mmCIF file of C-alpha atoms in Angstrom:
data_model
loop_
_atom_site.group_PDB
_atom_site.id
_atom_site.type_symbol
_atom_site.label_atom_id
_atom_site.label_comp_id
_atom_site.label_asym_id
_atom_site.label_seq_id
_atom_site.Cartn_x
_atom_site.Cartn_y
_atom_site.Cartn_z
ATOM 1 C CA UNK A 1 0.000 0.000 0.000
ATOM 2 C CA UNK A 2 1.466 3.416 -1.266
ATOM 3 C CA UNK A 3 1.326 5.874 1.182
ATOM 4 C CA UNK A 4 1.995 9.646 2.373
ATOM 5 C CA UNK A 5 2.251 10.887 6.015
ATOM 6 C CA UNK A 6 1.606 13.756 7.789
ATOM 7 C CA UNK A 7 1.446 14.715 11.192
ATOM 8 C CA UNK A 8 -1.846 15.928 11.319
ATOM 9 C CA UNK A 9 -1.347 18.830 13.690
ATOM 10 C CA UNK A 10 -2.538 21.441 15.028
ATOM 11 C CA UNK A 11 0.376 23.317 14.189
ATOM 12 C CA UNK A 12 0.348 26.414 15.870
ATOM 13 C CA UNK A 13 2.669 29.344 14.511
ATOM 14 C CA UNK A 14 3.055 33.250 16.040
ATOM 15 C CA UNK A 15 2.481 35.506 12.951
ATOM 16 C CA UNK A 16 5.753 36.417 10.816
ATOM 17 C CA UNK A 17 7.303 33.159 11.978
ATOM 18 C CA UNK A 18 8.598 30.458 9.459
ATOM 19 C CA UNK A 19 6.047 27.223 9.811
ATOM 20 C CA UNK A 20 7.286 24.074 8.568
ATOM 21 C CA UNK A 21 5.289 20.877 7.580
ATOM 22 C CA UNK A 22 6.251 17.663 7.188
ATOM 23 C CA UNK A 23 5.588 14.425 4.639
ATOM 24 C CA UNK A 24 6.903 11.190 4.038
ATOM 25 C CA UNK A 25 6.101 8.761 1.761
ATOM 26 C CA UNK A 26 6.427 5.148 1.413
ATOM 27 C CA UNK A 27 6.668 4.595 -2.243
ATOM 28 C CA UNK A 28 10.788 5.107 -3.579
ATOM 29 C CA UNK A 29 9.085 5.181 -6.952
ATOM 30 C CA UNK A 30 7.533 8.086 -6.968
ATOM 31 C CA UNK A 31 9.381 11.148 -8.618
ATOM 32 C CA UNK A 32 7.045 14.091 -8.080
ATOM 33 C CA UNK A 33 5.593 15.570 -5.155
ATOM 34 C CA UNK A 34 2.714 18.520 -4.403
ATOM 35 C CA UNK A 35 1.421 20.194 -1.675
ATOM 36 C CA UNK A 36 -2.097 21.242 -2.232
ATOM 37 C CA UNK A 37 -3.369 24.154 0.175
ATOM 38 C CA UNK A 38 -7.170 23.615 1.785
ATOM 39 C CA UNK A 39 -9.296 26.250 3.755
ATOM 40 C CA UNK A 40 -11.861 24.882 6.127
ATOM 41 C CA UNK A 41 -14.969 23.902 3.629
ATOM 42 C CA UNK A 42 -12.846 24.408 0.404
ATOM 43 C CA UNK A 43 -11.200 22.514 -2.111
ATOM 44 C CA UNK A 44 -7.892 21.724 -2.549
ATOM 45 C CA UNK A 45 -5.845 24.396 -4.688
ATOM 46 C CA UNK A 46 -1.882 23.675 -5.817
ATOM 47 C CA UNK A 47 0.838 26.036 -4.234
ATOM 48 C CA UNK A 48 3.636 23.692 -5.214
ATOM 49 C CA UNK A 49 4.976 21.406 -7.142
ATOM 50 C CA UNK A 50 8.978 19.820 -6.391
ATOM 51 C CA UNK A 51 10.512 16.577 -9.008
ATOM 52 C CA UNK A 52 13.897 17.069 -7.915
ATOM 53 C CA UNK A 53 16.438 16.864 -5.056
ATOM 54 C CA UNK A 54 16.687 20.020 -3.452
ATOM 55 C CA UNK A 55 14.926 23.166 -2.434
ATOM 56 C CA UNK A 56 12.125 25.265 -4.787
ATOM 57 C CA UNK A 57 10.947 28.108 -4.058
ATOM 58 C CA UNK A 58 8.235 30.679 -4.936
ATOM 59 C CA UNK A 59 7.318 33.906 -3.089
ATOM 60 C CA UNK A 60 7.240 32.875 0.678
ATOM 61 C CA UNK A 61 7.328 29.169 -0.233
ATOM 62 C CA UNK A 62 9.970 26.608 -0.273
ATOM 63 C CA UNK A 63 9.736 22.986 -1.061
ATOM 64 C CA UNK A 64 12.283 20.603 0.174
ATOM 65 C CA UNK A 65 12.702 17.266 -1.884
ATOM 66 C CA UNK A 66 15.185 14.208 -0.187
ATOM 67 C CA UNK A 67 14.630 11.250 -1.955
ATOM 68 C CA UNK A 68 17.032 9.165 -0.156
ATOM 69 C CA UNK A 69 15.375 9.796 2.620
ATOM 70 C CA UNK A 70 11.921 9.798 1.321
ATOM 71 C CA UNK A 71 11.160 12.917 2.978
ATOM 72 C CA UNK A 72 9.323 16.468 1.349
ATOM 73 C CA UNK A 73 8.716 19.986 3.284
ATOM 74 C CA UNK A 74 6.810 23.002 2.716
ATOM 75 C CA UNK A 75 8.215 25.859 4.636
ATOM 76 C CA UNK A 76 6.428 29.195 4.284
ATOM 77 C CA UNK A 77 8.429 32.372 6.007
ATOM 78 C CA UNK A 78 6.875 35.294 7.065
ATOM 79 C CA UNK A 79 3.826 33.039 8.061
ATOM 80 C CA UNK A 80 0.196 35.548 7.862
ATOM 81 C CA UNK A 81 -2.909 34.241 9.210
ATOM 82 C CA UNK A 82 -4.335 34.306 5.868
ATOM 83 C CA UNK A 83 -2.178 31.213 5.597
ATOM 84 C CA UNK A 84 -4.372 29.153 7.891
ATOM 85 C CA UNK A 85 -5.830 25.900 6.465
ATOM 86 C CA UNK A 86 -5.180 22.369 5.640
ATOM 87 C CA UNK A 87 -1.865 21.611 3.931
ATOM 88 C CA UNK A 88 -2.117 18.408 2.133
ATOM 89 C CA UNK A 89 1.447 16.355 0.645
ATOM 90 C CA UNK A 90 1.053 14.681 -2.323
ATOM 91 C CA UNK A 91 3.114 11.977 -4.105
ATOM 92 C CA UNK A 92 2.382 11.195 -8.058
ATOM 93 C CA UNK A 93 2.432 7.341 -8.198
ATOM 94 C CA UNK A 94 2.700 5.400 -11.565
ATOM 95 C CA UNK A 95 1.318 1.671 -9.850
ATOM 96 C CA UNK A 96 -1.453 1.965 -12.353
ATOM 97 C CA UNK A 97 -1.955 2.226 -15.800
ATOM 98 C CA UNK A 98 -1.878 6.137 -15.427
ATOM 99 C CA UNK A 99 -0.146 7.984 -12.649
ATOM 100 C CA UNK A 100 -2.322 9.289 -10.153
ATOM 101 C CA UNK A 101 -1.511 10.893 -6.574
ATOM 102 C CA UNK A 102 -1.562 9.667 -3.309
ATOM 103 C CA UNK A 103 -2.886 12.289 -0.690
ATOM 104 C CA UNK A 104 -1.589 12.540 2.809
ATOM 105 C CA UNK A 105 -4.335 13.162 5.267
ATOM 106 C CA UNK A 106 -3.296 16.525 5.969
ATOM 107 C CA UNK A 107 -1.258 19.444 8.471
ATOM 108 C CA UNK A 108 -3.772 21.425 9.644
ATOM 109 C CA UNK A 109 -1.603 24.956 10.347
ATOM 110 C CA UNK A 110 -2.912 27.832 12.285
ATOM 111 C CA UNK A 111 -1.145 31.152 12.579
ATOM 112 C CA UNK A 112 -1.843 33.334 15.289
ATOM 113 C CA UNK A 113 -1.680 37.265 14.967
ATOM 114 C CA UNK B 1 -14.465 31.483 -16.332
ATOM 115 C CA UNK B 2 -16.653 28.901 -14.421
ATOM 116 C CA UNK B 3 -13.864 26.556 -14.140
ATOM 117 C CA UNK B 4 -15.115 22.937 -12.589
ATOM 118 C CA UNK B 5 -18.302 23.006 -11.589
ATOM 119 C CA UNK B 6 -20.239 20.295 -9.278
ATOM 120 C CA UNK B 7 -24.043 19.810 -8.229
ATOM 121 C CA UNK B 8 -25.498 19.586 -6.107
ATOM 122 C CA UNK B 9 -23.849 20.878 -3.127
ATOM 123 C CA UNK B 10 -25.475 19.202 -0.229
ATOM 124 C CA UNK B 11 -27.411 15.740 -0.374
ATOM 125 C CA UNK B 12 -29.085 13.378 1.623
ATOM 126 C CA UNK B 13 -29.795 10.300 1.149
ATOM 127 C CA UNK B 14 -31.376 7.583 2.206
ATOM 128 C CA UNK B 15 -29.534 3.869 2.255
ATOM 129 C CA UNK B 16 -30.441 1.947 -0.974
ATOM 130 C CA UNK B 17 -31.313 4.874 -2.873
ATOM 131 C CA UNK B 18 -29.487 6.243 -6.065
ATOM 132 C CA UNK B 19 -27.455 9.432 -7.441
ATOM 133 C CA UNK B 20 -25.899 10.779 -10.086
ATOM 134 C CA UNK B 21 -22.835 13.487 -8.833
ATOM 135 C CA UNK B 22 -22.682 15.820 -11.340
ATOM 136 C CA UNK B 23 -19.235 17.402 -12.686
ATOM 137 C CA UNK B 24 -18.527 19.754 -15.490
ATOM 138 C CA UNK B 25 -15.479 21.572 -16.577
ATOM 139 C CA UNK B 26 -14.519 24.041 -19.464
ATOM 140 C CA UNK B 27 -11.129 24.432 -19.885
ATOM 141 C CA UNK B 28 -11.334 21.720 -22.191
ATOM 142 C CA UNK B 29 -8.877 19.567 -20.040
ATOM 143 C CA UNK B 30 -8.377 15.932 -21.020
ATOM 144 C CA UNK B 31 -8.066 13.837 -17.592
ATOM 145 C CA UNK B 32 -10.702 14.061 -15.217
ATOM 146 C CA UNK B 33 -11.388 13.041 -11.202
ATOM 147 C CA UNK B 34 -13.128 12.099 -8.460
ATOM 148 C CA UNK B 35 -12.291 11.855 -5.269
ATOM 149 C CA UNK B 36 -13.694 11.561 -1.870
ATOM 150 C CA UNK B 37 -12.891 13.132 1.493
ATOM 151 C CA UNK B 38 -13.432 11.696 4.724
ATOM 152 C CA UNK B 39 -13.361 13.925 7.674
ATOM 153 C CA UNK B 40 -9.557 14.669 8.752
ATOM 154 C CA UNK B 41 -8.401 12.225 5.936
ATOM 155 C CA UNK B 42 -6.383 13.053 3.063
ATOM 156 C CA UNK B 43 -8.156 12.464 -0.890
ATOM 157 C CA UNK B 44 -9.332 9.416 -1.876
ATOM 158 C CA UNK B 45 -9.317 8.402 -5.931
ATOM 159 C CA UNK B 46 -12.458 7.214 -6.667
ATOM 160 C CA UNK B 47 -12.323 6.928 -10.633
ATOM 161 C CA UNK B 48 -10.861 8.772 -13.011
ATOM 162 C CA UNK B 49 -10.335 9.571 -17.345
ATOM 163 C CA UNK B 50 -7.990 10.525 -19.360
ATOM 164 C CA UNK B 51 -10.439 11.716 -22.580
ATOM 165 C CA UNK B 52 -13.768 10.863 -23.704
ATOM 166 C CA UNK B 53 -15.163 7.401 -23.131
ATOM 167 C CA UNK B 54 -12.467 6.397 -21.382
ATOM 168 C CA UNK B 55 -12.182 5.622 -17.250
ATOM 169 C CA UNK B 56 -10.532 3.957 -15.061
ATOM 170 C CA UNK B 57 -10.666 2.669 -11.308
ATOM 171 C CA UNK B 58 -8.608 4.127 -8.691
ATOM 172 C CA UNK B 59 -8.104 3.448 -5.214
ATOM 173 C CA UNK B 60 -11.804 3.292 -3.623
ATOM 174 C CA UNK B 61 -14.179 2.252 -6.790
ATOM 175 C CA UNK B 62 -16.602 -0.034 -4.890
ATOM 176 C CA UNK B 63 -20.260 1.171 -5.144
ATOM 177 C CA UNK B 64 -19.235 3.783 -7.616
ATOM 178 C CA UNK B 65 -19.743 3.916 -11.335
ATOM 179 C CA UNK B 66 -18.568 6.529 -13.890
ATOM 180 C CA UNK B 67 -19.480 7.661 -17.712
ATOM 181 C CA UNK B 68 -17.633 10.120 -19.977
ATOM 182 C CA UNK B 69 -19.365 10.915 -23.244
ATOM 183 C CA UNK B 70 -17.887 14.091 -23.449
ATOM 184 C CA UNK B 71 -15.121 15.807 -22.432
ATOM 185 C CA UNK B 72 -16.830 18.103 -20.577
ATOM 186 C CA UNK B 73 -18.550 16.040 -18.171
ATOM 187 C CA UNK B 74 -17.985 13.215 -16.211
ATOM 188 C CA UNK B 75 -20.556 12.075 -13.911
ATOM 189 C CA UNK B 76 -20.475 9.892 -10.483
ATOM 190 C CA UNK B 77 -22.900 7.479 -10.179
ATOM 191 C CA UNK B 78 -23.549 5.853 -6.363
ATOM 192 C CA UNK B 79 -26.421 2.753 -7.595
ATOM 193 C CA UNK B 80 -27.060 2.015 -3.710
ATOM 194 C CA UNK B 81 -26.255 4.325 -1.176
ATOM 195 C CA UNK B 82 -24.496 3.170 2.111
ATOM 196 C CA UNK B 83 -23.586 5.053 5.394
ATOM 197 C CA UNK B 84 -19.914 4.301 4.551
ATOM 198 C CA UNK B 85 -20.598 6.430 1.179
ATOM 199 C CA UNK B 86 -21.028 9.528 4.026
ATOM 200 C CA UNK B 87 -18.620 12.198 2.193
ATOM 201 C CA UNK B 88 -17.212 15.335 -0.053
ATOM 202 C CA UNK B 89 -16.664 14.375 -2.998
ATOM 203 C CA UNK B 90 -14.319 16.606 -5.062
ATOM 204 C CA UNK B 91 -14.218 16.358 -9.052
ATOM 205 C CA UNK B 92 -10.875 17.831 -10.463
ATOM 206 C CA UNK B 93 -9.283 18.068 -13.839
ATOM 207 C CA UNK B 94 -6.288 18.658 -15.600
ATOM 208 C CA UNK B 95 -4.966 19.065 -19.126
ATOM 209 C CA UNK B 96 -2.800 16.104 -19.260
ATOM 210 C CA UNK B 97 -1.787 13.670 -16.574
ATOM 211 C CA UNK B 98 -2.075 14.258 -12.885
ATOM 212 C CA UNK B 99 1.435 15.689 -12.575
ATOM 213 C CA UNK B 100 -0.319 19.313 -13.897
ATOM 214 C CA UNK B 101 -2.173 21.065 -11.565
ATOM 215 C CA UNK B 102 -5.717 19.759 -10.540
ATOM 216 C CA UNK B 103 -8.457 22.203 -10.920
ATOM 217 C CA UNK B 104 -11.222 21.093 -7.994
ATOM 218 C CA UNK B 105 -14.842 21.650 -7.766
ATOM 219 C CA UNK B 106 -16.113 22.946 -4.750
ATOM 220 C CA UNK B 107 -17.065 19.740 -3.441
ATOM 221 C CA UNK B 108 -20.540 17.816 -3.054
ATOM 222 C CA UNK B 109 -21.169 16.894 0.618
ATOM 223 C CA UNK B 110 -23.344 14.075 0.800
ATOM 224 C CA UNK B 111 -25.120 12.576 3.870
ATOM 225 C CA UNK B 112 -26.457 8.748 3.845
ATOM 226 C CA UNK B 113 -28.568 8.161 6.780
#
């Protein structure tokens, strides 16, 4: 069974700190990674996308990749509370006949003013 | 630009009755999805298409049924509902494969009681 972890929080951040979240995944296959950003009653909406080793970044966002270690990160600096919601990792797996991705079940991140 | 649209946006339903989930989408996008959310859970695949008249299953198909005559819509079927079919149910597309952005719906909450 493919699968994507989060520690589900609450993670609670002061406002203009950095928050970090968390992911791991289970499947060494996989090759590309997302991180989907939900509000409370919303759906899901990209806010990035990471295929490679190393850090991306875009605007207050940074996505960590280690694929030896199986391991992705979203950090987001200067943390508002606008940025409260559900942050869902996501790993594109190829086990069928199309790739699809595997959802984590979510970091829900609060940030306090 | 309307985007993915879903109806309806609240249901409930008895156990043993039957539905059709409605989904829409005009950006003209080629693959097509449907997931479900469970409370605090991550995004389940329920089916999904990658053009007209073609689906497959994905992770959670059982009880569920898809079409895609055009590539426009793709409607969820549920032939007989059961409490474990309690949900949101997101549609999303994308213009290739899954590795694009997903566009989501704004969900379909359905109650079986």
């Amino acid at each position: 069974q493919k699968e994507v972890e989060q520690n589900s929080g609450p993670l609670s951040v002061p406002e203009g700190a950095i928050a970090s979240l968390n992911c791991t995944y289970s499947d060494r296959g996989s090759q590309s990674f997302f991180w989907y950003r939900q509000y409370s009653g919303k759906s899901p909406e990209l806010i990035m996308s990471i295929y490679s080793n190393g850090d991306k970044e875009d605007g207050r966002f940074t996505a960590q990749l280690n694929k030896a270690s199986q391991y992705v990160s979203l950090l987001i600096r200067d943390s508002q509370p606008s940025d409260s919601a559900t942050y869902l990792c996501a790993a594109l797996n190829y086990g069928g006949s199309q790739g699809n991705l595997i959802f984590g079940k979510g970091t829900k991140l609060s940030v306090k003013p | 630009n309307a985007g993915v649209t879903q109806t309806p946006k609240f249901r409930i339903l008895k156990i043993g009755q039957s539905m059709t989930l409605q989904c829409t989408q005009d950006m003209n996008h080629n693959y097509m999805y449907w997931y479900r959310q469970d409370p605090g859970m991550g995004l389940k695949l329920i089916y999904y298409s990658v053009g007209a008249g073609i689906t497959d299953k994905g992770e959670v198909p059982n009880g569920y049924n898809v079409s895609r005559s055009t590539t426009e819509d793709f409607p969820l079927r549920l032939e007989l509902a059961a409490p474990s079919q309690t949900s949101v149910y997101f549609c999303a597309s994308s213009p290739t494969g899954p590795q694009l952005a997903q566009h989501f719906g704004d969900g379909t909450r359905l109650s079986i009681l």
